[in-house]
Short mmCIF file of C-alpha atoms in Angstrom, two decimals:
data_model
loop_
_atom_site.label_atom_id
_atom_site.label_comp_id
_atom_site.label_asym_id
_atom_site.label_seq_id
_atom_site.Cartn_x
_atom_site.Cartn_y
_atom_site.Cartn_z
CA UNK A 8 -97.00 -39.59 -12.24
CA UNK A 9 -96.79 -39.28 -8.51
CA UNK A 10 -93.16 -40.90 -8.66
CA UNK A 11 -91.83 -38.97 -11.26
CA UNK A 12 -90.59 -36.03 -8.98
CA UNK A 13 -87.68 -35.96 -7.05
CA UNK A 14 -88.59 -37.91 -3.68
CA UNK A 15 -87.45 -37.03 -0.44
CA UNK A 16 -85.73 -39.36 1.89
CA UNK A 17 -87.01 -40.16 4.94
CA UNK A 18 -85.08 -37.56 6.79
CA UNK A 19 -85.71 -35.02 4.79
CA UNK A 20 -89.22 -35.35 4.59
CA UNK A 21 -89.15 -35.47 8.18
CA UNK A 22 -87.43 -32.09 8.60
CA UNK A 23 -89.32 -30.65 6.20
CA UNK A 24 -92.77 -31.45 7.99
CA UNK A 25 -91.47 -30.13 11.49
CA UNK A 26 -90.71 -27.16 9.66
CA UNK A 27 -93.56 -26.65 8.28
CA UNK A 28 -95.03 -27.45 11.95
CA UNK A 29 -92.65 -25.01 13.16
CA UNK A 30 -93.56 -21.96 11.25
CA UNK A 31 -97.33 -22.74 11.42
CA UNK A 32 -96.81 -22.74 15.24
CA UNK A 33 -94.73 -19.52 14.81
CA UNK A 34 -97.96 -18.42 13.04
CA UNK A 35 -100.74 -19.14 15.70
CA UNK A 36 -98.53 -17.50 18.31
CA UNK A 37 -98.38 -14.36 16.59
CA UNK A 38 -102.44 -14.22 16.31
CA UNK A 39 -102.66 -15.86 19.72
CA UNK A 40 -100.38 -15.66 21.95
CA UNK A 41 -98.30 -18.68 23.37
CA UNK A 42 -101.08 -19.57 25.80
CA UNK A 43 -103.81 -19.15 23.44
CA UNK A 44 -101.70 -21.50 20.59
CA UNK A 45 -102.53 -24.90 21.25
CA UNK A 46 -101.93 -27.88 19.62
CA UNK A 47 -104.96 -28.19 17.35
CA UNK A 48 -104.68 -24.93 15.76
CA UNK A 49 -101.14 -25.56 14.82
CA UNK A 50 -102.07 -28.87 13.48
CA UNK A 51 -104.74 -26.82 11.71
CA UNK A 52 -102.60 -24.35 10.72
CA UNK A 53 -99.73 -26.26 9.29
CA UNK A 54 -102.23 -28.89 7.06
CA UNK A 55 -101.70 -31.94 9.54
CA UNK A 56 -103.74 -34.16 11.59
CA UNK A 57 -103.15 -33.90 15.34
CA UNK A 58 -101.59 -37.36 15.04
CA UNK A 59 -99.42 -36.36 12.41
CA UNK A 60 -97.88 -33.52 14.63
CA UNK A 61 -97.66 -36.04 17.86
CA UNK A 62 -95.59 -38.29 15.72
CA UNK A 63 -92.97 -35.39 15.19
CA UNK A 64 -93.51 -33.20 18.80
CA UNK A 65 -94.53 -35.14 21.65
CA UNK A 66 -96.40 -31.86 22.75
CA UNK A 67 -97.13 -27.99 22.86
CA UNK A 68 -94.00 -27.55 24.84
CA UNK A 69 -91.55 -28.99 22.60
CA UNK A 70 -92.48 -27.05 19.53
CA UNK A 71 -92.79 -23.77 21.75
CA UNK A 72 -88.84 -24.75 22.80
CA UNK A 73 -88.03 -25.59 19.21
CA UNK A 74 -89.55 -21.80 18.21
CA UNK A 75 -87.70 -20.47 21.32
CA UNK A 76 -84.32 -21.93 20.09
CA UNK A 77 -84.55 -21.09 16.33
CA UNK A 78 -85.53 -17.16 17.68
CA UNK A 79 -82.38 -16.85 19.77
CA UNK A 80 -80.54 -18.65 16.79
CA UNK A 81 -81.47 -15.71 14.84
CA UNK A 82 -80.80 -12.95 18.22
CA UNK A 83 -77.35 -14.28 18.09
CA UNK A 84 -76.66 -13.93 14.31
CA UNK A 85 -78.12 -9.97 14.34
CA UNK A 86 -76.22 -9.61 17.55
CA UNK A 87 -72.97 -11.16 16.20
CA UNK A 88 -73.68 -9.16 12.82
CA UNK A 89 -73.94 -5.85 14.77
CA UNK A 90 -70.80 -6.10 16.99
CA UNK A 91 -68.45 -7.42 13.86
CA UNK A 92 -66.30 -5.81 11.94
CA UNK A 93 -67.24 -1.72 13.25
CA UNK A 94 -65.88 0.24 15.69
CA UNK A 95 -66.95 0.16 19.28
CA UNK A 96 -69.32 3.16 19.43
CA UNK A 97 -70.94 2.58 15.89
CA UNK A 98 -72.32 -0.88 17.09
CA UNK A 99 -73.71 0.52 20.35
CA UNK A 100 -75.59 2.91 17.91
CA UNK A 101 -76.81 0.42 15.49
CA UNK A 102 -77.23 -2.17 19.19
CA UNK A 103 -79.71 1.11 20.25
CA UNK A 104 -81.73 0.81 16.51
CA UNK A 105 -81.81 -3.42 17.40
CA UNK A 106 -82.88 -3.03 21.05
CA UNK A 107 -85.92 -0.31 20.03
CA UNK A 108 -87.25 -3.12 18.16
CA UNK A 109 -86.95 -5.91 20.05
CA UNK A 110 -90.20 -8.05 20.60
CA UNK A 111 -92.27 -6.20 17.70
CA UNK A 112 -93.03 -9.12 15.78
CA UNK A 113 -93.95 -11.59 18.58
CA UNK A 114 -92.78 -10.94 22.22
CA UNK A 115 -90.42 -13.53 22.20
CA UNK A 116 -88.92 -12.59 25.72
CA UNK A 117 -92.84 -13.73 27.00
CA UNK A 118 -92.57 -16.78 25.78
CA UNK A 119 -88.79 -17.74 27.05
CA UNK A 120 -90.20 -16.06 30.75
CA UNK A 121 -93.18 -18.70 30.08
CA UNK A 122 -90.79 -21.85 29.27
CA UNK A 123 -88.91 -21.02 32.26
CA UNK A 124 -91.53 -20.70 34.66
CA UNK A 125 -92.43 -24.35 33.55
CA UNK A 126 -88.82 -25.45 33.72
CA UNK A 127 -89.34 -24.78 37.84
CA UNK A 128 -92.61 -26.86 37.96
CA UNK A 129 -91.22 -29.67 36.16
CA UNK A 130 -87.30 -30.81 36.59
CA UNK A 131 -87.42 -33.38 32.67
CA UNK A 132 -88.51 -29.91 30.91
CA UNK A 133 -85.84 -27.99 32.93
CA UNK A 134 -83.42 -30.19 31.33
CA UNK A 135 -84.38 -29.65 27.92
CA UNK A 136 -84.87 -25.62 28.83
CA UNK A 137 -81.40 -25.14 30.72
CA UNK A 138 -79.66 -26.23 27.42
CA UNK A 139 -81.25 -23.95 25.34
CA UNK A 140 -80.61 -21.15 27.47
CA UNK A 141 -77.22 -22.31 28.35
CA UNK A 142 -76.55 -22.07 24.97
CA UNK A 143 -77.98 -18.63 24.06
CA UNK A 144 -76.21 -17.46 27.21
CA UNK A 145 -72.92 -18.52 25.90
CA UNK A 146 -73.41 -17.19 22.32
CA UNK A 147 -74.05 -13.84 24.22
CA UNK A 148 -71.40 -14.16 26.27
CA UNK A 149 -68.95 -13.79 22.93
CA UNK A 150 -70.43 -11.51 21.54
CA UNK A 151 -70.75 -9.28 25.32
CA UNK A 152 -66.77 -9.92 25.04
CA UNK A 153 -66.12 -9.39 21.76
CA UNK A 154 -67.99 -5.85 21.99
CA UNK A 155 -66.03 -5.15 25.12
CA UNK A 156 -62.99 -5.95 23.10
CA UNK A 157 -64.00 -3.56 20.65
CA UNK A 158 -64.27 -0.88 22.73
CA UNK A 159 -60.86 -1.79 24.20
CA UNK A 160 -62.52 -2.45 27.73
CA UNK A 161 -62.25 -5.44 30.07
CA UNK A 162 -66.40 -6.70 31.07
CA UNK A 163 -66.97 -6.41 35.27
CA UNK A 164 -68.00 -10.16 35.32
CA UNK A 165 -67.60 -13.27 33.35
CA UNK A 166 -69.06 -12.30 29.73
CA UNK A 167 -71.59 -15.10 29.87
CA UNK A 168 -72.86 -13.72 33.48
CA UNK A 169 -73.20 -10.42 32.17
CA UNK A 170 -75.81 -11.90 29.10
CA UNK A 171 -77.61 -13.57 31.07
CA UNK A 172 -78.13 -10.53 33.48
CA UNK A 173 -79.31 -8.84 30.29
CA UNK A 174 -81.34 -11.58 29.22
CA UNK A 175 -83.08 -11.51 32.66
CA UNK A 176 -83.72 -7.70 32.36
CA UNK A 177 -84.95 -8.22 28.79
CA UNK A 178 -87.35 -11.07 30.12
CA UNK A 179 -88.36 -8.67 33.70
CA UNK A 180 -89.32 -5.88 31.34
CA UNK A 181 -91.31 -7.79 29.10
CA UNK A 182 -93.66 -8.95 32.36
CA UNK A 183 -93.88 -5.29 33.11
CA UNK A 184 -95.54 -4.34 29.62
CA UNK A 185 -98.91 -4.22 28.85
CA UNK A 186 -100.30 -5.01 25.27
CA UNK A 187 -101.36 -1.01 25.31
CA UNK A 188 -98.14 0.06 26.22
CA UNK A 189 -95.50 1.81 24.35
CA UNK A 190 -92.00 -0.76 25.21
CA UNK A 191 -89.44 1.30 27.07
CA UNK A 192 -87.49 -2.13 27.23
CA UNK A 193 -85.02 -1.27 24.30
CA UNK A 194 -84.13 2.13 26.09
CA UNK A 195 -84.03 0.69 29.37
CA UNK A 196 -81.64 -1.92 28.40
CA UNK A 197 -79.30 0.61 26.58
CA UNK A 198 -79.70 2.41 29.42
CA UNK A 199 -77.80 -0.28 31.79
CA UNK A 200 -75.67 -1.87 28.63
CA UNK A 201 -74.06 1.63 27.67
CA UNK A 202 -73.38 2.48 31.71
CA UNK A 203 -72.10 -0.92 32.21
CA UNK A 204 -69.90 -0.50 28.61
CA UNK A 205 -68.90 3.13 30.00
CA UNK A 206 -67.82 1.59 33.55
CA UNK A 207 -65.77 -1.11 32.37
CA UNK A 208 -61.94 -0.87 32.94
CA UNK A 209 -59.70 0.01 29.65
CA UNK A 210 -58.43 -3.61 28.97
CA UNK A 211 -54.74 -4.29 30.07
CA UNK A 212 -53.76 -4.80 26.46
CA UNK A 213 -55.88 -3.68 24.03
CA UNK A 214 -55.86 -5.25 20.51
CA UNK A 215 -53.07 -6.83 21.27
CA UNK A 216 -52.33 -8.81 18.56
CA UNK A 217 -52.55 -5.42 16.96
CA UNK A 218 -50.87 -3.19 18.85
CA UNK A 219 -47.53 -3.44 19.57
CA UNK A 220 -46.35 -6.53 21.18
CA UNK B 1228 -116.40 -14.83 81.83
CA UNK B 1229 -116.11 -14.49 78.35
CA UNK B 1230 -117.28 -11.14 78.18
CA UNK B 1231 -114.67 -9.46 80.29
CA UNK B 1232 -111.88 -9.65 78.18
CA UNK B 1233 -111.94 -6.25 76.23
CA UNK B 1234 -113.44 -6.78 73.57
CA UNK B 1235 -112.24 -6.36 69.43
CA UNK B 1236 -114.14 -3.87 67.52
CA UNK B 1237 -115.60 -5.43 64.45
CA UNK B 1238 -113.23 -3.59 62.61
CA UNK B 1239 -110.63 -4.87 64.70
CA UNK B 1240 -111.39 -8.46 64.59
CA UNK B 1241 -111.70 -7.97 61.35
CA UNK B 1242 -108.25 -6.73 60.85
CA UNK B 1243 -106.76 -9.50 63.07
CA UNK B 1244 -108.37 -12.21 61.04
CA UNK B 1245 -106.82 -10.97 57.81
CA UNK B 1246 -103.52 -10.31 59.25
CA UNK B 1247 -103.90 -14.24 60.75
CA UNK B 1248 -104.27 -15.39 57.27
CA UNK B 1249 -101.40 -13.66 56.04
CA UNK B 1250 -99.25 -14.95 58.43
CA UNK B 1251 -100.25 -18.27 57.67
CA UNK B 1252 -100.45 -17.54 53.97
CA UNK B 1253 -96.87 -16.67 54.58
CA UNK B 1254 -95.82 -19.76 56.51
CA UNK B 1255 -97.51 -22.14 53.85
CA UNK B 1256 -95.87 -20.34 50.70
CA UNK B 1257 -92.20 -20.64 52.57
CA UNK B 1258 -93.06 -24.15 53.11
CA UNK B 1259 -94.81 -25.66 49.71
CA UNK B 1260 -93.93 -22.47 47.17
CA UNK B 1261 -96.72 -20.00 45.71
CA UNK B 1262 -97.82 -22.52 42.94
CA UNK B 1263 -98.26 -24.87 45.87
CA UNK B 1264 -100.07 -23.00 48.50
CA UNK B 1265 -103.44 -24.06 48.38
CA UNK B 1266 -106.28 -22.15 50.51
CA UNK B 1267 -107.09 -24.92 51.78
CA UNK B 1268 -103.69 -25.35 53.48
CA UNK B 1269 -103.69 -21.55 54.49
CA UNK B 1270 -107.28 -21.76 56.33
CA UNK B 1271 -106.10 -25.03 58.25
CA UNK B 1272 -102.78 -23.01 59.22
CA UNK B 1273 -104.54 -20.34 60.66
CA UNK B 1274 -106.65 -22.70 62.37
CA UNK B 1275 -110.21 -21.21 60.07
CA UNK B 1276 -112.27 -22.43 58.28
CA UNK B 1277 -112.12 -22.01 54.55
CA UNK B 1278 -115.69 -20.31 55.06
CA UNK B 1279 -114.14 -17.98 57.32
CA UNK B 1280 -111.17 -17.36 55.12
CA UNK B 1281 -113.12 -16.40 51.86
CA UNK B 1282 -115.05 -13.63 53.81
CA UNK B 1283 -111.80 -11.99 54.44
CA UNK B 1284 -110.29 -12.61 51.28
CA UNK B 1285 -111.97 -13.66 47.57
CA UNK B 1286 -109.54 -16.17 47.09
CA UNK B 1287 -105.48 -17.13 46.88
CA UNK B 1288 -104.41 -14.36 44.27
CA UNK B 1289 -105.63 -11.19 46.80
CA UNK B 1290 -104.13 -13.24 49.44
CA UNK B 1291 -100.72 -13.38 47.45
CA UNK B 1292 -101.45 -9.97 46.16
CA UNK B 1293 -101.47 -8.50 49.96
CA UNK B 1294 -98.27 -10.85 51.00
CA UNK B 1295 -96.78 -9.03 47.83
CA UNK B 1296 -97.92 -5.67 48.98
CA UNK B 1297 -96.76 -6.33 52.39
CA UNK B 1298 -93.28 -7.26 51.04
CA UNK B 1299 -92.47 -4.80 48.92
CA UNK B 1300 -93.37 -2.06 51.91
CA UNK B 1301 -90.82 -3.83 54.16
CA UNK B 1302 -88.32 -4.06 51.58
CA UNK B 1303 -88.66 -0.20 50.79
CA UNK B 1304 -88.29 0.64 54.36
CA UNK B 1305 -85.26 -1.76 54.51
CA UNK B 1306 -83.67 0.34 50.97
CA UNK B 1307 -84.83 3.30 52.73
CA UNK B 1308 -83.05 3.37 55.83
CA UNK B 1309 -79.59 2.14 53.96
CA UNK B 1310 -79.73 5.14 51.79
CA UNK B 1311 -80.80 7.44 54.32
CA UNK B 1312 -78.01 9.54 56.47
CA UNK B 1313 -74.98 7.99 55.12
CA UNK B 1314 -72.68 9.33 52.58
CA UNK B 1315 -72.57 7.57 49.11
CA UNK B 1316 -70.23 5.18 49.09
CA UNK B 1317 -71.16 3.70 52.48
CA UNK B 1318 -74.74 3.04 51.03
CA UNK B 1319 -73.44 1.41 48.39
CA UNK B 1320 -71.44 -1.12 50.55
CA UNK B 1321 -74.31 -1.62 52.65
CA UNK B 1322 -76.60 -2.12 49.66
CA UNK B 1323 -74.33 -4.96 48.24
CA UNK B 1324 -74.67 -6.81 51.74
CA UNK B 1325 -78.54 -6.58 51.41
CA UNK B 1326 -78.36 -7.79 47.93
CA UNK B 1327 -76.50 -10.28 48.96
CA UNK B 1328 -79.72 -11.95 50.82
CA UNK B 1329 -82.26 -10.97 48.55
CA UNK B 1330 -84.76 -13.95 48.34
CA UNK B 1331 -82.73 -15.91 50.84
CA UNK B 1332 -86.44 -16.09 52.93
CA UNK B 1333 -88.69 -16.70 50.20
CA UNK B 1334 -88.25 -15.89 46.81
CA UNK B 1335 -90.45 -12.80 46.37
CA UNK B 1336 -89.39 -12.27 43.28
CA UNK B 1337 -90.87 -15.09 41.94
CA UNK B 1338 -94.32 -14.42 43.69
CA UNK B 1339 -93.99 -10.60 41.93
CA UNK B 1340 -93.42 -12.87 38.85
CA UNK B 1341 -96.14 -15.63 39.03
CA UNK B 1342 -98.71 -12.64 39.87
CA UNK B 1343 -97.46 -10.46 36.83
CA UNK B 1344 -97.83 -13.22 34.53
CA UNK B 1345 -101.47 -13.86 35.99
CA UNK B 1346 -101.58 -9.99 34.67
CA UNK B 1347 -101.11 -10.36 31.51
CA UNK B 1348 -104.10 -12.87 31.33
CA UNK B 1349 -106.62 -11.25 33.40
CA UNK B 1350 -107.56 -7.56 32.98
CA UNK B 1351 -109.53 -7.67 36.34
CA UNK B 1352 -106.16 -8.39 38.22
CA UNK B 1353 -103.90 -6.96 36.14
CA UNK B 1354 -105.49 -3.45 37.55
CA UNK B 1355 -105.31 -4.38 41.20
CA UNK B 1356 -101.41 -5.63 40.32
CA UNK B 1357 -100.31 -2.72 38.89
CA UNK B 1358 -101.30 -0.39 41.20
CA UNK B 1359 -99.00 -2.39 43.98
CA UNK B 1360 -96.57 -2.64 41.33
CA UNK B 1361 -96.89 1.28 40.43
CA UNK B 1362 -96.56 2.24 44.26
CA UNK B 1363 -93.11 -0.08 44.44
CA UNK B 1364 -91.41 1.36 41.93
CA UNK B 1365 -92.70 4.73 42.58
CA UNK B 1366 -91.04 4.29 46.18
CA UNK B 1367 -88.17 2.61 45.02
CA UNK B 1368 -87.67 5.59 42.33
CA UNK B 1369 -87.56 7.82 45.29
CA UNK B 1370 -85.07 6.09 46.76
CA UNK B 1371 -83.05 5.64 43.52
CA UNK B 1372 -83.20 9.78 43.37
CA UNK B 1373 -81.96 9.87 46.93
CA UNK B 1374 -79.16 7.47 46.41
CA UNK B 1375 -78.33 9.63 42.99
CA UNK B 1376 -78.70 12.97 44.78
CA UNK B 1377 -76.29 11.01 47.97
CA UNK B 1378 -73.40 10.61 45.08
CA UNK B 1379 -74.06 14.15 44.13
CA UNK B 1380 -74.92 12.40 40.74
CA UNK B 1381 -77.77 12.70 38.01
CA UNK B 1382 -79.87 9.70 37.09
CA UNK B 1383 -80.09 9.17 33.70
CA UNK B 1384 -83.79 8.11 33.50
CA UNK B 1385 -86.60 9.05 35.24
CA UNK B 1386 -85.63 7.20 38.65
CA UNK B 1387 -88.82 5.67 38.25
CA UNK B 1388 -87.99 3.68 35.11
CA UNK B 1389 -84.31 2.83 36.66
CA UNK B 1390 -86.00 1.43 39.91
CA UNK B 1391 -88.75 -0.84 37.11
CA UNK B 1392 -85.35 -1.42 35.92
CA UNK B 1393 -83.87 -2.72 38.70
CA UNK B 1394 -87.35 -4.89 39.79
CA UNK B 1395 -86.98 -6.48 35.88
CA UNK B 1396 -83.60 -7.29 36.29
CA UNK B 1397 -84.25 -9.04 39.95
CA UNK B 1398 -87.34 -10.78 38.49
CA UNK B 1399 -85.69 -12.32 35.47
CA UNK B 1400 -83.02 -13.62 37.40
CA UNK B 1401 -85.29 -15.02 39.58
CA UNK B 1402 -86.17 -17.13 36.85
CA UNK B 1403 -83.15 -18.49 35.74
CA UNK B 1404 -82.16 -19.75 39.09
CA UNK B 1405 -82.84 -23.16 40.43
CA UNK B 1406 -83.13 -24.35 43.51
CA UNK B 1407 -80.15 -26.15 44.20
CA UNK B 1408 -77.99 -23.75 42.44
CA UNK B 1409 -76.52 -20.87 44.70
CA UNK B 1410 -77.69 -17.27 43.72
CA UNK B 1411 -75.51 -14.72 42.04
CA UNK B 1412 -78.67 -12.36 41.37
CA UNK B 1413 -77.33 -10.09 44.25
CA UNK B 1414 -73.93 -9.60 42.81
CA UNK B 1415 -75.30 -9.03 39.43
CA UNK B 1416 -77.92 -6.67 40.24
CA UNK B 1417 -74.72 -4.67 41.83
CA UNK B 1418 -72.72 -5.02 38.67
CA UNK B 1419 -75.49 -3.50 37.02
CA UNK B 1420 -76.32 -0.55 39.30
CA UNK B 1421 -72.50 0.09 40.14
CA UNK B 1422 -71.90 0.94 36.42
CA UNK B 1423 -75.16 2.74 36.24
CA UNK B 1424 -74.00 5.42 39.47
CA UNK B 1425 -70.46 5.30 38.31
CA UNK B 1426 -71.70 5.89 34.82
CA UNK B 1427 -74.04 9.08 35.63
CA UNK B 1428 -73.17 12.63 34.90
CA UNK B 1429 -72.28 15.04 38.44
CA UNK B 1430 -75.53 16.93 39.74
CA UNK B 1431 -75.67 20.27 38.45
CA UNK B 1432 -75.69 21.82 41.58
CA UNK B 1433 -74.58 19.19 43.72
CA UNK B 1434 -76.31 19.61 46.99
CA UNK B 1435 -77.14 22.86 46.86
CA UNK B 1436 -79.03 23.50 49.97
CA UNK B 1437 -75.57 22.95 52.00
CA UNK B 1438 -73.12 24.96 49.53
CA UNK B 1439 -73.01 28.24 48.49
CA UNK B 1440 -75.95 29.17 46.59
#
């Protein structure tokens, strides 16, 4: 019977269809691009009616945000995973291996340049987009200071400044490329990472809670 | 009489018309932003007709395009004469006052932006683009080389790359600013590029047209 199986609750059925919107969307974007994904192919994509996904995303934007969010959920995690538990200069060799991949699934760093450029046309989106990035900015500013750390150096600027100047380098390069182009982006940014890491003054008291106190 | 004015070559009116339209081009975009610069408001600043104005130009992206163009000359002139006949370090101070009032006219950044993004969508302007784009960073690179060389320093890219470097980095902070928040782009971009002098190797042969050779 159609009641003998385990059934959802509301909530969780809920989450379970804007996942299912969500990786449909992720989906379309690959094959399309962010401009060319629109609504009805997602709906298409993910087995809904166009209603369906209004009653869970009141639009494009939202679910492109929602992607964006989940993407630098994951950034953070590799990032975080990368910098833990190694020494300084082994991370900035397996940070290299990370940043000559970046963007070769979907060019992620397109679509956060594209969110933002709609967060200056329309001050209720900027809202929703600033917190997103504030948050990704902070999450990279740890980890920025907890490789610093590492490496028994003290960063130039605020941690969180110094992420989101990488973000915005990440994001400038990405306008630069053309789909025919081989990405320098993950050299370039290792490029100014490792020469900011180089710069940066010993730390007054390295590992101190290590160290001798 | 009206005739005894000297009279404009047709090449010469010409020129004066488009430079006209720039002018106001210019006025408008400081005034209402790129995204709200309308020809229509450029031809009524310059006191044309929008008849007039689309024989001179085929429509607001070459318009932009040229303001761009224009720009990024004056701002290479600008870079030029701060590196030029000064000894390192004294660049670099006067550098960090210039970046300190980068945009603080019109964001220019965001124009390079808006236009690269139109790029990416249209192969027809994409090739006019990048061949303004090319000839900026191939300046700037020569600049960057001078400014190395000035430090008696080696870059450690192509100084090409480091100056499309430098343009990504402005660009994507460009983005993450808003309008009522004050600018730190200028003192990051000089986090970044100190650490990226401080961090290159010494010139082989450290200018070796005034040593011993």
């Amino acid at each position: 019977m159609a009641t003998a199986r385990k059934r959802l609750t509301r909530d969780e059925s809920q989450a379970q269809t804007r996942e299912r919107i969500l990786l449909a969307a992720r989906a379309v974007v690959a094959r399309n691009g962010f401009a060319g994904a629109s609504v009805r192919d997602i709906a298409e994509e993910a087995g809904y009616s166009q209603g369906a996904l209004y009653s869970n995303f009141s639009g494009k934007e939202p679910i492109m945000l929602e992607l964006l969010r989940q993407h630098m959920r994951e950034e953070a995690e590799q990032l975080q995973a990368i910098v833990k538990g190694s020494d300084g200069a082994a991370s900035l060799d397996r940070l290299g291996t990370w940043a000559g991949t970046l963007n070769s699934e979907v060019d992620w760093s397109m679509l956060a340049l594209e969110l933002q450029l709609l967060a200056h046309r329309s001050p209720t989106f900027a809202a929703d987009y600033d917190e997103v990035h504030e948050a990704h900015a902070k999450n990279l500013g740890q980890i920025v200071a907890e490789f610093y750390r590492s490496l028994g150096r003290e960063p130039q600027l605020d941690p969180r400044e110094l992420a989101a100047g990488c973000m915005a380098l990440a994001h400038g390069l990405a306008l630069q490329r053309r789909k025919d182009s081989e990405a320098p982006a993950g050299r370039l940014i290792m490029t100014f990472l490792g020469a900011l890491l180089a710069d940066a003054k010993p730390s007054e008291s390295p590992g101190s809670e290590d160290r001798e106190t």
